[in-house]
Amino acid sequence: MSEPKLRIVENIDLELDYQKFVGTNINLFPTNVLPKILQEVVYETNNKFQFALDYICAGILNTAASAIGNKIKVKVKEGWIEKCNLFTVIVGRPGDGKSHALNFCFKPIHIKENHLYEEYEKLLKKHEESTNENKIKPKLSKYLITDYTPEALILHHTNNKKGLTIYVDELLGWLRGFNRYNNSGEAEFYLSLWSGTTISSDRASGKSLRVEDPFIGVIGSAQISVLKSFGKDGRTTNGFLDRLLFVYPENQKTLKWNIDNVVPQKLENYYNIISNLIELCDSIESSISIPIEKKAKQHLFNWQNNRPENHLFDFERSIDIKLQQYVIRFSLIIQLLHHITDNKSKDQIELFAIKGGIELYNYFHHNAMKVRRIISNEGYLEGLTELQRTIFEELPNKFSTGEGIKIACKLIQGKPRISDRQFKKILKDKKLFKRISHGKYEKIDI
């Protein structure tokens, strides 16, 4: 009798299965979208530093986006070009390691900036010692910016054409700083930056500045207790909040110190991947736009065309639309990371990258809805759409899940007015329904 064939199971696959098996997190970050070598970094860091997987994975995505800048974009179709800048909020309690996790992920960028600053100091010294009347003062190249005015941001961007990432420890302070220098509407300024449209500054006190191809990312942390502040000053209605990617682990554990060190080789692997990505993008003189491979584009468009048309919440529609654009941005980052690590194409977006982008859509959509429920200042009834009120009124006082689905998801012109998933989501809202027993619900008198 022949010996049984053995199948080698990689440790990283076991790690992911373990997380799914023992974890109580109902919205696990899809670590599988990252290359295997980066997944090793994620789990190693999670094991040794106890940083949440969500924080590390999101930090890596944002670090990669910063490394790419506006040098490589996605040409979705003629007239539609998408960049990969992300606006990300790391959410947690005090002491959850939010800032430490981001510092770890951005370490390769910090190292790069240290080298750039050393070069700048050398050039500045030569400039100061030079007697040439036509000498030009050197400009500092950088990737990250923390404290600035809107005009200073544009100025720094003109000196760093590739783009910049706003990197702040506490994003609440960043939000509170809106309009402190002028009343021109800084939130609207960031809406333009997110979209990548041309920005300019015209001041009587100085020269005019203009950036035709801006790339500005945002990354920082926020405590759960201050999330309601994100919805103030019209940010829930002007589309600003819908552009934020919330990284919000479901069940965050208290950090426990670990005496073990991160395996040096895995740390070196991560630094090398980001450094190689920087070198790849810096070698491109003028920005390029790469297409989406035919099968990948068909998959993306089929997925988008089959998104629900009716949403239980008005803000869910806006979140959905912005996250659909993010799918393309995620796909570009995933594609280029796999190019660096696995020699995948750098000249087109492939199917695996699109599928990975859609997985990230699902993760961030769950978090966006969770945050919206937290920050909503309206009474629930005032926030219901006409469709929601109609469904609520049609439901009997007591009903089973199956009975509710028949009523809520009935066909209108051949299509269900909402999906089963949408109805089951609203069933979890304790302001509307009380769960009597398994599969049995009662409407709350409101």
GROMACS .gro file of C-alpha atoms in nm, residues 167-320:
model
  154
  167TYR     CA    1   0.011   6.173   0.995
  168VAL     CA    2  -0.128   6.281   1.329
  169ASP     CA    3  -0.150   6.102   1.662
  170GLU     CA    4  -0.500   6.222   1.755
  171LEU     CA    5  -0.732   6.304   1.466
  172LEU     CA    6  -0.975   6.488   1.693
  173GLY     CA    7  -0.721   6.770   1.723
  174TRP     CA    8  -0.691   6.773   1.346
  175LEU     CA    9  -1.068   6.809   1.309
  176ARG     CA   10  -1.085   7.084   1.570
  177GLY     CA   11  -0.823   7.273   1.377
  178PHE     CA   12  -1.053   7.308   1.078
  179ASN     CA   13  -1.117   7.676   1.001
  180ARG     CA   14  -0.882   7.802   1.273
  181TYR     CA   15  -0.686   7.998   1.014
  182ASN     CA   16  -0.973   8.111   0.793
  183ASN     CA   17  -1.343   8.060   0.734
  184SER     CA   18  -1.314   7.921   0.383
  185GLY     CA   19  -1.433   7.573   0.480
  186GLU     CA   20  -1.144   7.339   0.542
  187ALA     CA   21  -1.367   7.030   0.533
  188GLU     CA   22  -1.452   7.113   0.170
  189PHE     CA   23  -1.079   7.153   0.106
  190TYR     CA   24  -1.026   6.793   0.216
  191LEU     CA   25  -1.316   6.672   0.002
  192SER     CA   26  -1.122   6.799  -0.298
  193LEU     CA   27  -0.801   6.642  -0.173
  194TRP     CA   28  -0.972   6.305  -0.133
  195SER     CA   29  -1.096   6.323  -0.491
  196GLY     CA   30  -0.754   6.430  -0.617
  197THR     CA   31  -0.878   6.739  -0.799
  198THR     CA   32  -0.655   7.041  -0.858
  199ILE     CA   33  -0.599   7.259  -0.551
  200SER     CA   34  -0.469   7.614  -0.531
  201SER     CA   35  -0.410   7.896  -0.286
  202ASP     CA   36  -0.438   8.264  -0.378
  203ARG     CA   37  -0.346   8.507  -0.102
  204ALA     CA   38  -0.289   8.878  -0.122
  205SER     CA   39   0.004   8.841   0.118
  206GLY     CA   40   0.194   8.590  -0.093
  207LYS     CA   41   0.229   8.425  -0.430
  208SER     CA   42  -0.031   8.192  -0.574
  209LEU     CA   43   0.022   7.817  -0.539
  210ARG     CA   44  -0.127   7.539  -0.746
  211VAL     CA   45  -0.104   7.159  -0.741
  212GLU     CA   46  -0.257   6.999  -1.050
  213ASP     CA   47  -0.218   6.638  -0.942
  214PRO     CA   48  -0.256   6.629  -0.562
  215PHE     CA   49  -0.211   6.319  -0.351
  216ILE     CA   50  -0.297   6.361   0.015
  217GLY     CA   51  -0.359   6.073   0.252
  218VAL     CA   52  -0.468   6.094   0.615
  219ILE     CA   53  -0.386   5.855   0.900
  220GLY     CA   54  -0.433   5.894   1.273
  221SER     CA   55  -0.612   5.758   1.577
  222ALA     CA   56  -0.926   5.837   1.773
  223GLN     CA   57  -1.064   5.716   2.103
  224ILE     CA   58  -1.409   5.559   2.104
  225SER     CA   59  -1.534   5.825   2.345
  226VAL     CA   60  -1.471   6.108   2.096
  227LEU     CA   61  -1.626   5.952   1.787
  228LYS     CA   62  -1.936   6.172   1.813
  229SER     CA   63  -1.714   6.476   1.749
  230PHE     CA   64  -1.646   6.339   1.400
  231GLY     CA   65  -2.007   6.404   1.310
  232LYS     CA   66  -2.014   6.770   1.415
  233ASP     CA   67  -2.004   7.086   1.199
  234GLY     CA   68  -2.196   6.930   0.912
  235ARG     CA   69  -1.950   6.646   0.851
  236THR     CA   70  -2.233   6.389   0.846
  237THR     CA   71  -2.410   6.569   0.562
  238ASN     CA   72  -2.132   6.711   0.342
  239GLY     CA   73  -1.982   6.372   0.258
  240PHE     CA   74  -1.669   6.418   0.468
  241LEU     CA   75  -1.749   6.142   0.717
  242ASP     CA   76  -1.830   5.897   0.437
  243ARG     CA   77  -1.473   5.925   0.307
  244LEU     CA   78  -1.318   5.808   0.634
  245LEU     CA   79  -1.207   5.446   0.671
  246PHE     CA   80  -1.268   5.339   1.029
  247VAL     CA   81  -1.046   5.064   1.169
  248TYR     CA   82  -1.244   4.947   1.469
  249PRO     CA   83  -1.172   4.601   1.616
  250GLU     CA   84  -1.482   4.439   1.761
  251ASN     CA   85  -1.331   4.292   2.077
  252GLN     CA   86  -1.004   4.459   2.165
  253LYS     CA   87  -0.808   4.294   2.443
  254THR     CA   88  -0.596   4.475   2.700
  255LEU     CA   89  -0.232   4.477   2.588
  256LYS     CA   90  -0.004   4.238   2.776
  257TRP     CA   91   0.370   4.292   2.772
  258ASN     CA   92   0.564   4.022   2.592
  259ILE     CA   93   0.932   3.964   2.662
  260ASP     CA   94   0.993   3.803   2.320
  261ASN     CA   95   1.138   4.009   2.033
  262VAL     CA   96   1.014   4.021   1.677
  263VAL     CA   97   1.211   3.787   1.452
  264PRO     CA   98   1.470   4.020   1.286
  265GLN     CA   99   1.430   3.859   0.943
  266LYS     CA  100   1.057   3.929   0.936
  267LEU     CA  101   1.118   4.288   1.038
  268GLU     CA  102   1.381   4.323   0.767
  269ASN     CA  103   1.144   4.172   0.513
  270TYR     CA  104   0.885   4.439   0.588
  271TYR     CA  105   1.134   4.725   0.566
  272ASN     CA  106   1.267   4.591   0.237
  273ILE     CA  107   0.919   4.554   0.085
  274ILE     CA  108   0.827   4.916   0.160
  275SER     CA  109   1.171   5.041   0.052
  276ASN     CA  110   1.144   4.853  -0.277
  277LEU     CA  111   0.797   4.995  -0.333
  278ILE     CA  112   0.933   5.346  -0.274
  279GLU     CA  113   1.218   5.287  -0.519
  280LEU     CA  114   0.981   5.146  -0.781
  281CYS     CA  115   0.755   5.450  -0.768
  282ASP     CA  116   1.038   5.703  -0.738
  283SER     CA  117   1.193   5.560  -1.055
  284ILE     CA  118   0.886   5.675  -1.251
  285GLU     CA  119   0.948   6.030  -1.376
  286SER     CA  120   0.591   6.110  -1.477
  287SER     CA  121   0.292   5.943  -1.320
  288ILE     CA  122   0.140   5.650  -1.506
  289SER     CA  123  -0.210   5.501  -1.512
  290ILE     CA  124  -0.243   5.124  -1.538
  291PRO     CA  125  -0.558   4.948  -1.667
  292ILE     CA  126  -0.774   4.684  -1.502
  293GLU     CA  127  -0.735   4.345  -1.670
  294LYS     CA  128  -1.046   4.241  -1.866
  295LYS     CA  129  -1.172   3.963  -1.635
  296ALA     CA  130  -1.095   4.173  -1.330
  297LYS     CA  131  -1.288   4.469  -1.470
  298GLN     CA  132  -1.586   4.249  -1.553
  299HIS     CA  133  -1.584   4.112  -1.199
  300LEU     CA  134  -1.563   4.463  -1.052
  301PHE     CA  135  -1.842   4.604  -1.267
  302ASN     CA  136  -2.069   4.303  -1.208
  303TRP     CA  137  -2.017   4.342  -0.834
  304GLN     CA  138  -2.090   4.715  -0.845
  305ASN     CA  139  -2.394   4.678  -1.070
  306ASN     CA  140  -2.545   4.429  -0.827
  307ARG     CA  141  -2.512   4.649  -0.520
  308PRO     CA  142  -2.848   4.717  -0.347
  309GLU     CA  143  -3.038   5.007  -0.498
  310ASN     CA  144  -3.248   5.073  -0.189
  311HIS     CA  145  -3.073   5.137   0.141
  312LEU     CA  146  -3.223   5.126   0.487
  313PHE     CA  147  -3.031   5.442   0.580
  314ASP     CA  148  -2.968   5.746   0.362
  315PHE     CA  149  -2.612   5.764   0.487
  316GLU     CA  150  -2.557   5.397   0.396
  317ARG     CA  151  -2.595   5.488   0.029
  318SER     CA  152  -2.330   5.758   0.056
  319ILE     CA  153  -2.095   5.525   0.246
  320ASP     CA  154  -2.154   5.257  -0.015
   0.00000   0.00000   0.00000
